[in-house]
Coordinates of C-alpha atoms and ligand atoms in Angstrom, one line a residue:
X767 CA 144.3 188.6 163.3
X768 CA 141.6 189.8 165.4
X769 CA 141.9 189.7 168.8
X770 CA 139.4 191.2 171.7
X771 CA 139.4 191.0 175.6
X772 CA 135.9 189.0 175.1
X773 CA 133.9 187.3 172.5
X774 CA 130.3 186.4 173.4
X775 CA 128.9 183.4 171.1
X776 CA 125.1 184.2 170.4
X777 CA 123.1 187.3 170.3
X778 CA 120.3 186.6 172.9
X779 CA 119.1 188.3 175.9
X780 CA 122.2 186.7 177.7
X781 CA 124.9 187.7 175.4
X782 CA 123.4 191.1 175.3
X783 CA 123.0 191.6 179.1
X784 CA 126.7 190.3 179.3
X785 CA 127.7 192.4 176.8
X786 CA 126.2 195.2 178.0
X787 CA 128.0 195.1 181.3
X788 CA 131.5 194.9 179.8
X789 CA 131.6 196.1 176.7
X790 CA 132.1 200.2 177.7
X791 CA 135.1 198.6 179.7
X792 CA 136.6 195.7 177.1
X793 CA 137.5 195.2 173.8
X794 CA 134.6 193.3 172.8
X795 CA 133.1 191.2 169.7
X796 CA 129.4 189.6 169.6
X797 CA 129.6 186.8 167.1
X798 CA 126.1 185.9 165.5
X799 CA 125.6 183.1 163.4
X800 CA 122.4 184.0 162.5
X801 CA 122.2 187.8 163.0
X802 CA 120.5 189.2 165.8
X803 CA 117.0 188.6 165.0
X804 CA 117.5 184.9 164.9
X805 CA 117.1 183.3 168.9
X806 CA 114.8 182.3 171.1
X807 CA 115.1 185.4 173.7
X808 CA 113.6 186.9 170.1
X809 CA 111.0 184.7 170.0
X810 CA 109.5 184.4 173.5
X811 CA 106.2 185.3 174.5
X812 CA 106.0 184.9 177.6
X813 CA 107.5 187.6 180.0
X814 CA 109.6 188.0 182.7
X815 CA 109.0 186.5 186.3
X816 CA 109.5 189.0 188.9
X817 CA 108.1 189.7 192.3
X818 CA 107.1 193.1 191.9
X819 CA 103.6 193.5 193.9
X820 CA 103.3 193.8 197.6
X821 CA 101.0 190.9 197.7
X822 CA 103.8 188.9 196.4
X823 CA 107.4 187.7 198.1
X824 CA 110.8 186.7 197.0
X825 CA 110.5 183.8 199.0
X826 CA 107.3 182.5 197.3
X827 CA 108.9 183.1 194.1
X828 CA 112.1 180.9 195.2
X829 CA 109.4 178.4 196.2
X830 CA 107.5 178.4 193.2
X831 CA 110.7 177.8 191.6
X832 CA 112.2 174.7 193.2
X833 CA 108.9 173.0 193.7
X834 CA 108.3 173.1 189.7
X835 CA 112.3 172.1 189.5
X836 CA 111.3 168.8 191.5
X837 CA 113.2 168.7 193.9
X838 CA 116.9 168.9 191.5
X839 CA 117.4 173.0 191.8
X840 CA 120.5 174.2 193.3
X841 CA 118.8 176.3 196.0
X842 CA 121.5 179.1 195.9
X843 CA 121.3 179.1 192.0
X844 CA 117.3 180.1 192.4
X845 CA 117.6 182.8 195.1
X846 CA 120.3 184.5 193.2
X847 CA 118.3 184.5 190.4
X848 CA 114.8 185.3 191.9
X849 CA 116.2 187.7 194.4
X850 CA 118.3 189.8 191.4
X851 CA 115.0 189.9 189.7
X852 CA 113.3 193.0 191.2
X853 CA 116.6 195.5 190.8
X854 CA 117.2 194.0 187.4
X855 CA 114.1 195.1 186.1
X856 CA 114.3 198.5 187.6
X857 CA 117.3 199.3 186.0
X858 CA 115.8 198.3 182.9
X859 CA 112.7 200.4 183.2
X860 CA 115.3 203.3 184.4
X861 CA 116.8 202.9 181.1
X862 CA 113.8 203.2 179.3
X863 CA 112.5 199.8 178.5
X864 CA 108.3 199.7 178.4
X865 CA 106.7 196.9 179.9
X866 CA 102.9 196.6 179.6
X867 CA 101.0 199.0 182.2
X868 CA 97.4 198.9 183.7
X869 CA 97.0 202.1 184.8
X870 CA 99.7 203.1 186.7
X871 CA 101.5 200.0 187.8
X872 CA 103.1 197.1 185.7
X873 CA 100.5 194.8 184.5
X874 CA 100.9 190.9 186.1
X875 CA 100.2 187.9 184.1
X876 CA 99.8 184.5 185.8
X877 CA 101.4 181.3 184.4
X878 CA 101.7 177.7 185.4
X879 CA 102.9 177.0 188.9
X880 CA 103.3 180.3 189.5
X881 CA 101.6 180.9 193.2
X882 CA 100.9 184.9 192.3
X883 CA 100.7 187.0 189.3
X884 CA 104.1 187.8 188.7
X885 CA 105.0 187.9 184.8
X886 CA 105.5 191.3 183.1
X887 CA 105.2 191.4 179.4
X888 CA 106.3 193.8 176.8
X889 CA 103.7 194.2 173.4
X890 CA 101.7 191.7 175.0
X891 CA 103.1 188.5 174.2
X892 CA 105.8 190.0 172.1
X893 CA 108.2 190.5 175.3
X894 CA 111.2 188.5 173.8
X895 CA 111.4 190.8 170.7
X896 CA 110.7 194.1 172.5
X897 CA 113.5 193.0 175.3
X898 CA 115.9 192.0 172.8
X899 CA 115.4 195.1 170.6
X900 CA 115.5 197.4 173.7
X901 CA 118.9 195.9 174.5
X902 CA 120.7 196.2 171.5
X903 CA 120.3 199.8 171.4
X904 CA 122.1 200.2 174.2
X905 CA 125.1 197.4 173.5
X906 CA 125.5 198.2 169.5
X907 CA 127.9 201.0 169.4
X908 CA 130.0 199.5 172.2
X909 CA 130.7 196.2 171.0
X910 CA 131.5 194.9 167.3
X911 CA 129.2 192.5 165.5
X912 CA 130.8 189.6 163.5
X913 CA 127.3 188.6 162.0
X914 CA 126.9 185.0 159.6
X915 CA 129.6 183.6 161.0
X916 CA 129.0 180.2 163.3
X917 CA 131.6 179.3 166.0
X918 CA 133.1 175.9 164.9
X919 CA 136.1 174.9 167.6
X920 CA 137.3 176.6 170.4
X921 CA 140.9 176.6 170.9
X922 CA 142.7 175.6 174.1
X923 CA 145.7 176.7 174.7
X924 CA 148.0 175.3 177.8
X925 CA 144.6 174.2 178.8
X926 CA 143.1 177.7 178.7
X927 CA 140.3 178.4 176.3
X928 CA 142.1 181.4 174.2
X929 CA 140.3 181.6 170.9
X930 CA 137.8 180.5 168.4
X931 CA 137.9 179.3 165.0
X932 CA 135.1 180.4 163.0
X933 CA 133.4 179.7 159.5
X934 CA 130.7 181.9 156.9
X935 CA 128.5 180.4 154.8
X936 CA 131.3 180.3 152.1
X937 CA 133.3 177.4 154.4
X938 CA 136.0 180.0 154.8
X939 CA 137.8 179.7 158.3
X940 CA 139.8 182.3 160.6
X941 CA 140.5 182.3 164.0
X942 CA 139.6 185.0 166.4
X943 CA 141.9 185.1 169.6
X944 CA 140.1 186.7 173.4
X945 CA 141.0 186.3 176.7
X946 CA 137.5 185.5 177.8
X947 CA 135.0 183.2 175.3
X948 CA 131.2 183.4 176.2
X949 CA 128.8 180.7 174.8
X950 CA 125.7 182.2 174.5
X951 CA 124.3 179.7 172.1
X952 CA 120.6 178.8 173.3
X953 CA 119.2 175.5 173.9
X954 CA 118.6 172.5 171.7
X955 CA 115.1 172.5 170.8
X956 CA 116.0 172.0 166.9
X957 CA 117.3 168.8 167.9
X958 CA 113.8 167.6 168.3
X959 CA 111.3 167.1 165.1
X960 CA 108.6 169.4 167.4
X961 CA 110.3 172.1 168.7
X962 CA 109.1 176.3 169.8
X963 CA 112.5 177.2 169.2
X964 CA 114.3 179.0 166.9
X965 CA 116.7 177.4 164.3
X966 CA 119.7 178.7 165.9
X967 CA 119.0 176.3 169.0
X968 CA 120.5 173.4 168.1
X969 CA 122.8 172.2 171.1
X970 CA 126.1 173.2 169.0
X971 CA 127.4 175.2 172.2
X972 CA 127.2 172.0 174.3
X973 CA 129.2 170.2 171.6
X974 CA 131.9 173.1 171.2
X975 CA 132.4 173.2 175.0
X976 CA 132.2 169.4 175.3
X977 CA 135.4 169.1 173.0
X978 CA 137.1 171.9 174.8
X979 CA 137.0 169.7 177.8
X980 CA 134.1 171.5 179.7
X981 CA 132.0 169.6 182.0
X982 CA 127.9 169.5 181.1
X983 CA 125.4 168.9 183.2
X984 CA 121.9 167.5 184.1
X985 CA 121.2 167.0 179.8
X986 CA 118.6 165.0 180.4
X987 CA 116.0 167.5 181.2
X988 CA 114.4 168.7 178.3
X989 CA 111.2 170.6 178.7
X990 CA 108.3 170.1 176.4
X991 CA 105.8 173.1 176.1
X992 CA 102.3 171.5 176.1
X993 CA 100.9 174.1 173.7
X994 CA 102.5 174.6 170.1
X995 CA 100.2 175.0 167.0
X996 CA 99.5 171.3 166.1
X997 CA 99.7 170.6 162.4
X998 CA 102.5 170.7 159.7
X999 CA 103.6 174.1 159.6
X1000 CA 107.4 175.3 158.1
X1001 CA 107.7 177.0 161.8
X1002 CA 106.8 176.2 164.6
X1003 CA 104.6 178.5 166.6
X1004 CA 104.3 178.7 170.6
X1005 CA 100.7 179.3 172.1
X1006 CA 102.0 180.8 175.2
X1007 CA 100.9 179.8 178.7
X1008 CA 99.8 183.1 179.8
X1009 CA 96.9 182.6 177.5
X1010 CA 95.7 179.5 180.1
X1011 CA 96.9 182.0 182.4
X1012 CA 94.4 184.3 181.2
X1013 CA 91.3 182.1 181.8
X1014 CA 92.1 179.7 178.2
X1015 CA 91.3 175.7 179.3
X1016 CA 93.1 172.6 177.1
X1017 CA 89.9 170.4 176.0
X1018 CA 89.3 167.3 174.0
X1019 CA 87.4 167.3 171.1
X1020 CA 84.4 166.9 172.8
X1021 CA 84.9 169.6 175.0
X1022 CA 86.0 167.8 178.2
X1023 CA 88.9 169.3 180.2
X1024 CA 91.7 167.3 180.1
X1025 CA 94.0 169.1 183.3
X1026 CA 90.4 168.8 185.6
X1027 CA 92.1 166.1 187.7
X1028 CA 95.2 168.2 188.7
X1029 CA 94.7 170.5 191.8
X1030 CA 96.1 173.4 190.0
X1031 CA 94.1 172.5 186.7
X1032 CA 95.4 174.0 183.3
X1033 CA 98.3 175.7 185.4
X1034 CA 99.7 172.7 186.9
X1035 CA 103.7 172.6 186.1
X1036 CA 104.7 172.0 182.5
X1037 CA 106.1 168.7 182.5
X1038 CA 102.5 167.3 184.0
X1039 CA 100.4 169.3 181.3
X1040 CA 102.8 168.2 178.3
X1041 CA 102.7 164.7 179.6
X1042 CA 98.7 165.1 179.5
X1043 CA 98.7 166.4 176.1
X1044 CA 100.7 163.9 174.8
X1045 CA 99.1 160.7 176.0
X1046 CA 96.1 161.8 174.6
X1047 CA 97.8 162.6 170.9
X1048 CA 99.2 159.3 171.5
X1049 CA 95.8 157.5 172.3
X1050 CA 94.5 159.5 168.6
X1051 CA 92.8 162.1 170.2
X1052 CA 93.0 166.0 169.3
X1053 CA 93.5 168.5 172.0
X1054 CA 93.0 171.7 171.6
X1055 CA 93.1 175.3 173.3
X1056 CA 89.9 176.9 174.4
X1057 CA 90.3 180.5 173.9
X1058 CA 86.8 181.4 173.8
X1059 CA 87.7 181.6 178.1
X1060 CA 89.9 184.7 177.3
X1061 CA 88.6 188.1 177.5
X1062 CA 90.0 190.2 174.4
X1063 CA 92.1 187.5 173.2
X1064 CA 93.8 189.3 170.0
X1065 CA 94.2 192.3 171.6
X1066 CA 95.9 190.4 174.5
X1067 CA 97.7 188.0 172.4
X1068 CA 98.6 189.9 169.2
X1069 CA 101.5 188.0 167.9
X1070 CA 100.0 184.6 168.5
X1071 CA 96.9 186.1 166.7
X1072 CA 99.0 187.2 163.6
X1073 CA 100.6 183.8 163.6
X1074 CA 97.7 181.5 163.6
X1075 CA 96.1 183.4 160.9
X1076 CA 99.3 183.4 158.9
X1077 CA 98.9 179.5 159.1
X1078 CA 95.3 179.4 158.0
X1079 CA 93.7 179.0 161.4
X1080 CA 90.3 180.6 162.3
X1081 CA 90.5 182.0 165.7
X1082 CA 86.5 182.2 165.3
X1083 CA 86.3 178.5 166.3
X1084 CA 87.5 179.5 169.8
X1085 CA 89.8 176.7 169.9
X1086 CA 93.5 176.4 168.9
X1087 CA 94.6 172.8 168.2
X1088 CA 97.7 172.1 170.2
X1089 CA 100.2 169.1 170.6
X1090 CA 103.5 169.6 172.9
X1091 CA 106.9 170.7 171.6
X1092 CA 110.8 170.8 173.0
X1093 CA 111.0 174.1 174.7
X1094 CA 114.1 174.4 176.6
X1095 CA 116.5 172.8 177.9
X1096 CA 117.7 173.0 182.0
X1097 CA 120.6 171.0 181.4
X1098 CA 124.0 172.8 179.9
X1099 CA 127.4 173.6 180.1
X1100 CA 128.0 173.7 183.7
X1101 CA 128.9 177.2 185.2
X1102 CA 129.3 179.0 188.5
X1103 CA 127.4 181.9 189.0
X1104 CA 129.8 183.8 187.6
X1105 CA 129.3 182.0 184.5
X1106 CA 133.1 180.3 184.0
X1107 CA 133.1 176.7 183.1
X1108 CA 135.6 174.1 184.1
X1109 CA 137.7 175.1 181.5
X1110 CA 139.7 178.3 182.2
X1111 CA 138.9 181.6 179.8
X1112 CA 135.4 179.5 178.9
X1113 CA 132.0 180.9 180.2
X1114 CA 128.5 180.0 179.3
X1115 CA 125.3 181.8 180.1
X1116 CA 121.8 181.9 179.2
X1117 CA 119.8 178.5 178.2
X1118 CA 123.1 177.3 176.7
X1119 CA 124.4 176.8 180.5
X1120 CA 123.3 175.4 183.6
X1121 CA 123.5 176.8 186.4
X1122 CA 121.3 174.6 188.5
X1123 CA 118.2 177.6 189.1
X1124 CA 116.0 175.7 187.1
X1125 CA 116.4 172.1 188.5
X1126 CA 114.6 169.4 186.3
X1127 CA 111.6 171.6 185.1
X1128 CA 111.8 175.4 184.5
X1129 CA 109.3 177.6 185.9
X1130 CA 107.3 179.4 183.6
X1131 CA 109.0 182.5 182.4
X1132 CA 112.4 182.5 184.1
X1133 CA 114.2 182.1 181.3
X1134 CA 114.3 185.7 180.1
X1135 CA 114.8 186.3 183.9
X1136 CA 118.2 184.3 184.1
X1137 CA 119.7 185.6 180.5
X1138 CA 119.0 189.1 182.2
X1139 CA 120.1 188.2 185.9
X1140 CA 123.3 185.5 185.1
X1141 CA 124.3 187.4 181.9
X1142 CA 124.8 190.9 183.7
X1143 CA 126.5 188.7 186.7
X1144 CA 128.9 187.1 183.9
X1145 CA 129.6 190.6 182.3
X1146 CA 130.3 192.2 185.8
X1147 CA 133.1 189.7 186.3
X1148 CA 134.1 189.8 183.1
X1149 CA 134.5 193.7 183.4
X1150 CA 137.3 193.0 186.3
X1151 CA 139.5 190.5 184.8
X1152 CA 142.7 191.9 183.4
X1153 CA 142.8 193.4 179.7
X1154 CA 143.9 191.2 176.8
X1155 CA 147.3 189.5 177.1
X1156 CA 148.2 188.8 174.0
X1157 CA 149.7 185.3 175.5
X1158 CA 148.5 183.1 173.0
X1159 CA 147.9 184.5 169.5
X1160 CA 149.7 183.0 167.0
X1161 CA 149.4 181.9 163.2
X1162 CA 149.9 178.4 164.6
X1163 CA 148.9 175.6 162.5
X1164 CA 145.1 175.9 162.7
X1165 CA 144.6 174.6 159.5
X1166 CA 140.8 173.4 158.8
X1167 CA 139.9 169.7 157.9
X1168 CA 138.8 169.0 154.7
X1169 CA 137.2 165.5 154.5
X1170 CA 134.2 166.0 152.8
X1171 CA 131.2 163.6 152.9
X1172 CA 128.0 162.4 152.3
X1173 CA 125.8 162.4 155.3
X1174 CA 124.0 158.5 155.9
X1175 CA 121.6 160.5 158.4
X1176 CA 120.0 164.0 157.4
X1177 CA 119.2 166.1 160.4
X1178 CA 115.5 165.7 159.8
X1179 CA 116.0 162.3 160.7
X1180 CA 118.0 162.9 163.9
X1181 CA 115.3 164.9 165.0
X1182 CA 112.8 162.4 164.4
X1183 CA 115.1 159.6 166.2
X1184 CA 115.3 162.3 169.5
X1185 CA 111.6 162.6 169.4
X1186 CA 111.4 158.9 170.1
X1187 CA 114.4 158.0 172.3
X1188 CA 114.7 161.4 174.1
X1189 CA 111.2 162.9 173.8
X1190 CA 108.6 163.2 176.5
X1191 CA 108.2 159.9 177.4
X1192 CA 111.4 157.8 177.3
X1193 CA 111.9 153.8 177.7
X1194 CA 115.3 152.3 178.3
X1195 CA 115.3 150.1 175.1
X1196 CA 114.3 153.1 172.8
X1197 CA 117.4 155.3 174.5
X1198 CA 120.1 152.7 173.8
X1199 CA 118.6 152.0 170.1
X1200 CA 119.1 155.6 170.1
X1201 CA 122.8 155.7 171.4
X1202 CA 123.6 152.4 169.4
X1203 CA 122.1 154.5 166.1
X1204 CA 124.2 156.7 166.5
X1205 CA 127.2 155.0 167.6
X1206 CA 127.0 152.8 164.4
X1207 CA 126.3 155.7 162.2
X1208 CA 129.2 157.9 163.3
X1209 CA 131.8 155.2 164.0
X1210 CA 134.6 157.3 162.4
X1211 CA 134.6 160.5 164.6
X1212 CA 136.5 160.7 167.7
X1213 CA 137.9 163.8 169.7
X1214 CA 140.9 163.2 167.8
X1215 CA 139.4 163.4 164.2
X1216 CA 136.3 165.4 164.4
X1217 CA 137.9 168.1 163.3
X1218 CA 139.7 166.6 160.3
X1219 CA 136.5 167.2 157.9
X1220 CA 135.7 170.4 156.4
X1221 CA 134.4 172.7 158.7
X1222 CA 130.9 172.8 156.6
X1223 CA 130.4 169.6 158.1
X1224 CA 131.2 170.1 161.6
X1225 CA 128.0 172.0 162.5
X1226 CA 125.9 168.6 162.1
X1227 CA 128.5 167.1 163.8
X1228 CA 128.2 169.3 167.1
X1229 CA 124.5 168.3 166.7
X1230 CA 125.0 164.9 166.8
X1231 CA 127.6 165.5 169.7
X1232 CA 124.8 167.0 171.7
X1233 CA 121.9 164.6 170.5
X1234 CA 124.0 161.7 172.0
X1235 CA 125.0 163.2 175.2
X1236 CA 121.7 164.1 176.1
X1237 CA 120.2 160.6 175.5
X1238 CA 123.7 159.3 177.5
X1239 CA 122.6 161.6 180.5
X1240 CA 119.1 160.4 180.0
X1241 CA 119.9 156.8 180.1
X1242 CA 121.8 157.0 183.1
X1243 CA 119.0 158.4 185.4
X1244 CA 117.0 155.4 186.7
X1245 CA 114.1 157.3 187.9
X1246 CA 111.6 159.9 186.5
X1247 CA 111.9 163.5 187.5
X1248 CA 110.8 166.8 186.4
X1249 CA 110.8 166.7 182.7
X1250 CA 112.6 163.5 182.5
X1251 CA 110.1 160.9 182.5
X1252 CA 111.0 157.0 181.9
X1253 CA 108.1 154.6 181.6
X1254 CA 110.7 151.8 183.4
X1255 CA 111.1 154.0 186.3
X1256 CA 108.0 156.1 186.7
X1257 CA 108.9 157.1 190.2
X1258 CA 111.1 159.8 191.7
X1259 CA 113.5 157.7 194.3
X1260 CA 115.3 159.6 197.0
X1261 CA 118.8 158.3 195.8
X1262 CA 118.5 160.1 193.1
X1263 CA 117.9 163.1 195.1
X1264 CA 120.7 165.7 194.7
X1265 CA 122.3 163.6 191.8
X1266 CA 123.8 165.5 188.9
X1267 CA 124.5 163.6 185.9
X1268 CA 128.0 165.5 184.8
X1269 CA 129.9 164.7 181.4
X1270 CA 133.2 165.5 180.3
X1271 CA 135.1 164.5 177.5
X1272 CA 138.0 161.9 178.4
X1273 CA 140.1 161.8 175.6
X1274 CA 140.9 158.2 176.2
X1275 CA 137.1 157.1 176.2
X1276 CA 135.4 159.1 174.3
X1277 CA 131.9 158.0 173.4
X1278 CA 132.6 156.9 169.9
X1279 CA 136.4 155.6 170.5
X1280 CA 135.0 151.9 171.7
X1281 CA 133.0 151.4 168.5
X1282 CA 135.4 153.5 166.3
X1283 CA 138.3 150.8 167.2
X1284 CA 135.7 147.9 166.6
X1285 CA 134.7 149.3 163.3
X1286 CA 137.8 150.7 162.1
X1287 CA 138.2 148.0 159.2
X1288 CA 134.6 148.9 158.1
X1289 CA 135.0 152.5 158.3
X1290 CA 134.8 154.0 155.0
X1291 CA 131.9 151.6 153.8
X1292 CA 129.6 152.1 156.9
X1293 CA 130.7 155.8 158.2
X1294 CA 128.6 158.0 157.9
X1295 CA 130.9 160.4 156.2
X1296 CA 132.9 158.4 154.3
Ligands
LIG582 C1 105.6 180.8 177.1 O1 104.5 181.7 176.8 O2 104.5 179.8 177.5 C2 106.8 180.5 177.6 C3 107.2 181.3 178.7 C4 108.4 180.3 179.3 O3 109.2 179.4 178.4 O4 108.8 180.7 179.7

């Protein structure tokens, strides 16, 4: 039996930042399903938003963050994020992380809704890869890596999270015990058909936390990035907002700018630009990013250049066809500044967490910053906690479920459905349709029996749960705000100011129970997993 002081599930920037702080002092394991090279952090093209210039000020970065968050940010959380930014950056540079420079100072890029140039990059548009690589070097020797295992269940003993059941690709399961478990499982973009996210970002962490009894907040706020490469590609390719920061413009097929009516033009907040691109495409138009306005595009954006060429796009045409793609989840597992969730011993950081800092719509390049700042804060907190007490370690009755099943809905169908009912423009009718569909397709699954299934089936069930909870929150918010846009309630409403939709498993009232009881008689015939 393995036991640790801290087990971190996930290996993106937040996980590494936390591990860096705690691993020199405690027995730490990093559980990484796909290995350290597959995460949203690795893919991040945009940089880190941080105040370093004399012309800039943290108060203005805070103001930009709050404005983009559309009146829904937790102000303290946003202030904590922005104020810790410069120091976090300074320490990284002192340790040897190299960011791009102009002459003697850091090169500062611009992105949507920022009032100043304040985005720092590494390797042009390869910031995530460079930063992840750098942080991995710092942490590798101090923490134990458990790769190619996925977390399938959090073990709760006496109300405390005490371990995690893990499974390898052959379906073999085991439990690892820990005093503290940190979910750093990333976002949920892969629940949508069009996404910029890594395959690992599929909302499973939300469901793990939900079934462990933790509170989830703001799930309705899913950010769509306006400019992913359009067309059918096996992989999702983002065209960074930094490209517009350097002058690129969104245009129609005839070359007319589509953001001309907004005071911030092509650098308007991301939700507004994404909706404009979406509407045009819905009306049958094509939208392009005109890159001929950018000086030395291929030098400035080597990763994008390579990715587009790899897909056979000729950049000499001066324009790239684009479409919106699910990009970032502002909602997540509700946490305090230390990463603590509402369940003792369970923590969440990075995109899986909801600190409240981003409100209803995240400001560009505040996410790597959040991973660094909040990951470190959790690591610092964990470092101060007592070491392993072995209080829960037992052989216990943790046998895995055995039910095997044939799926009536594929992941691809789920993703298509999410796009339709919880995408850029939502309607009450579609959201209700989506919820009912899942309730009908999954009648046998309650919190009590989800773990009766064979571990190999569980990952998809966790994705279904995350999808359902997102639609449910979206359906409950009877207004439009930030990234949540509902055609039935197109305006922001004062009565929803400061209202956060929080979801928590009620063992007696799980979302599937009602349907479960109704469908008991036909459960074998109609169940998704029969
Ligand atoms: C981008 O490069 O456009 C994405 C950056 C971000 O999501 O903050």
